[in-house]
Amino acid sequence: MTLDRIDRKILDILQRDGRIANADLADKVGLSASACLRRVRTLEEAGIIERYVALLDQRKLGRLMDVFVEISLTGQSQETLENFERAVARSSEIMECFLMAGDADYILHLTAEDPLDFERIHRDHLARLPGVLRMKSSFAIRPIVRRTAIPLDGGG
Amino acid sequence: MTLDRIDRKILDILQRDGRIANADLADKVGLSASACLRRVRTLEEAGIIERYVALLDQRKLGRLMDVFVEISLTGQSQETLENFERAVARSSEIMECFLMAGDADYILHLTAEDPLDFERIHRDHLARLPGVLRMKSSFAIRPIVRRTAIPLDGGG
DNA sequence: ACTGAAATCGCTAAAAC
DNA sequence: GTTTTAGCGATTTCAGT
């Protein structure tokens, strides 16, 4: 699928305001409402728009800690990796996980309410991940930037 | 503001489907449409719901690389930190940034299309950040999990 | 104070072009 | 891609609990 200037503009607006009315979106990109809606549907069906979500203020919900965990596995076999990844995908506490090049095998990003809550997560989630040789946790003091918008064209 | 069971249910549904029709949301939480909408507006005004966004598939948009950058600053003065943080906030290429406890001062998470694109970002964005003593970049091979939903109650 | 019901208003979505 | 139109959902107002 090939994206033209208008498609990119649609995506850029939607990733900043996922609930904009189609009529307003159409205005902003200079299209009629139906033409605009057709493009949005096409982008959805192509999977370029994955989904629409509400972003919540995690601090106001009591999640004050952000923790990054570097993980080394006991081995590099396909099976070891797959077991680990499946377990990660099942844990709702793990916000992000990447297979890494370099020192660590994986990096996890998760949030906790406080140190006690992190202990719970460590015990019930992290310690149960299979094939883990070593874990190194780093704690964030304060979030500076949290962005979900992918740069699409003209941006600082 | 204090959240009851229904508020949490509303939040949990909205952070998985930010475009659900209010009538359907009302059904799922067992409220009338108007009562439900009132609660949603209250949650928005309290800032617990920060915003609604479309999540895009970054791979389908050509962003194949995820990079984590650990940063140490030349000093720890208020001014050094503030200058750095302001510059980070201005860069649309930086997806996440946290002030850290431990080894590094900051950790950045950004995406790039390919190594050449990362070079551009490094040159135009990272290298221009003020007060940086040392940077260590780690590259992701593959994203395993990307989640935006904060655990609210019953979850794996 | 908070909920539910009803009426209005505006938007979505599909058809025709 | 645009215009038109029917139908549905959002939003507001008002009354009940």
Short mmCIF file of C-alpha atoms (C1' of nucleotides) in Angstrom, two decimals, chain B residues 21-23 33-34 37 41, chain D residues 9-15:
data_model
loop_
_atom_site.label_atom_id
_atom_site.label_comp_id
_atom_site.label_asym_id
_atom_site.label_seq_id
_atom_site.Cartn_x
_atom_site.Cartn_y
_atom_site.Cartn_z
CA ALA B 21 -19.65 4.21 20.90
CA ASN B 22 -20.89 5.69 24.14
CA ALA B 23 -24.08 3.62 23.87
CA ALA B 33 -25.96 6.32 27.93
CA SER B 34 -26.24 9.68 29.63
CA LEU B 37 -21.19 9.84 29.16
CA ARG B 41 -16.52 13.59 30.72
"C1'" DG D 9 -25.62 7.99 18.08
"C1'" DA D 10 -24.27 11.89 20.95
"C1'" DT D 11 -25.64 15.36 23.90
"C1'" DT D 12 -28.73 18.06 26.63
"C1'" DT D 13 -32.68 18.77 29.37
"C1'" DC D 14 -35.78 17.32 32.69
"C1'" DA D 15 -37.89 14.36 36.03
#
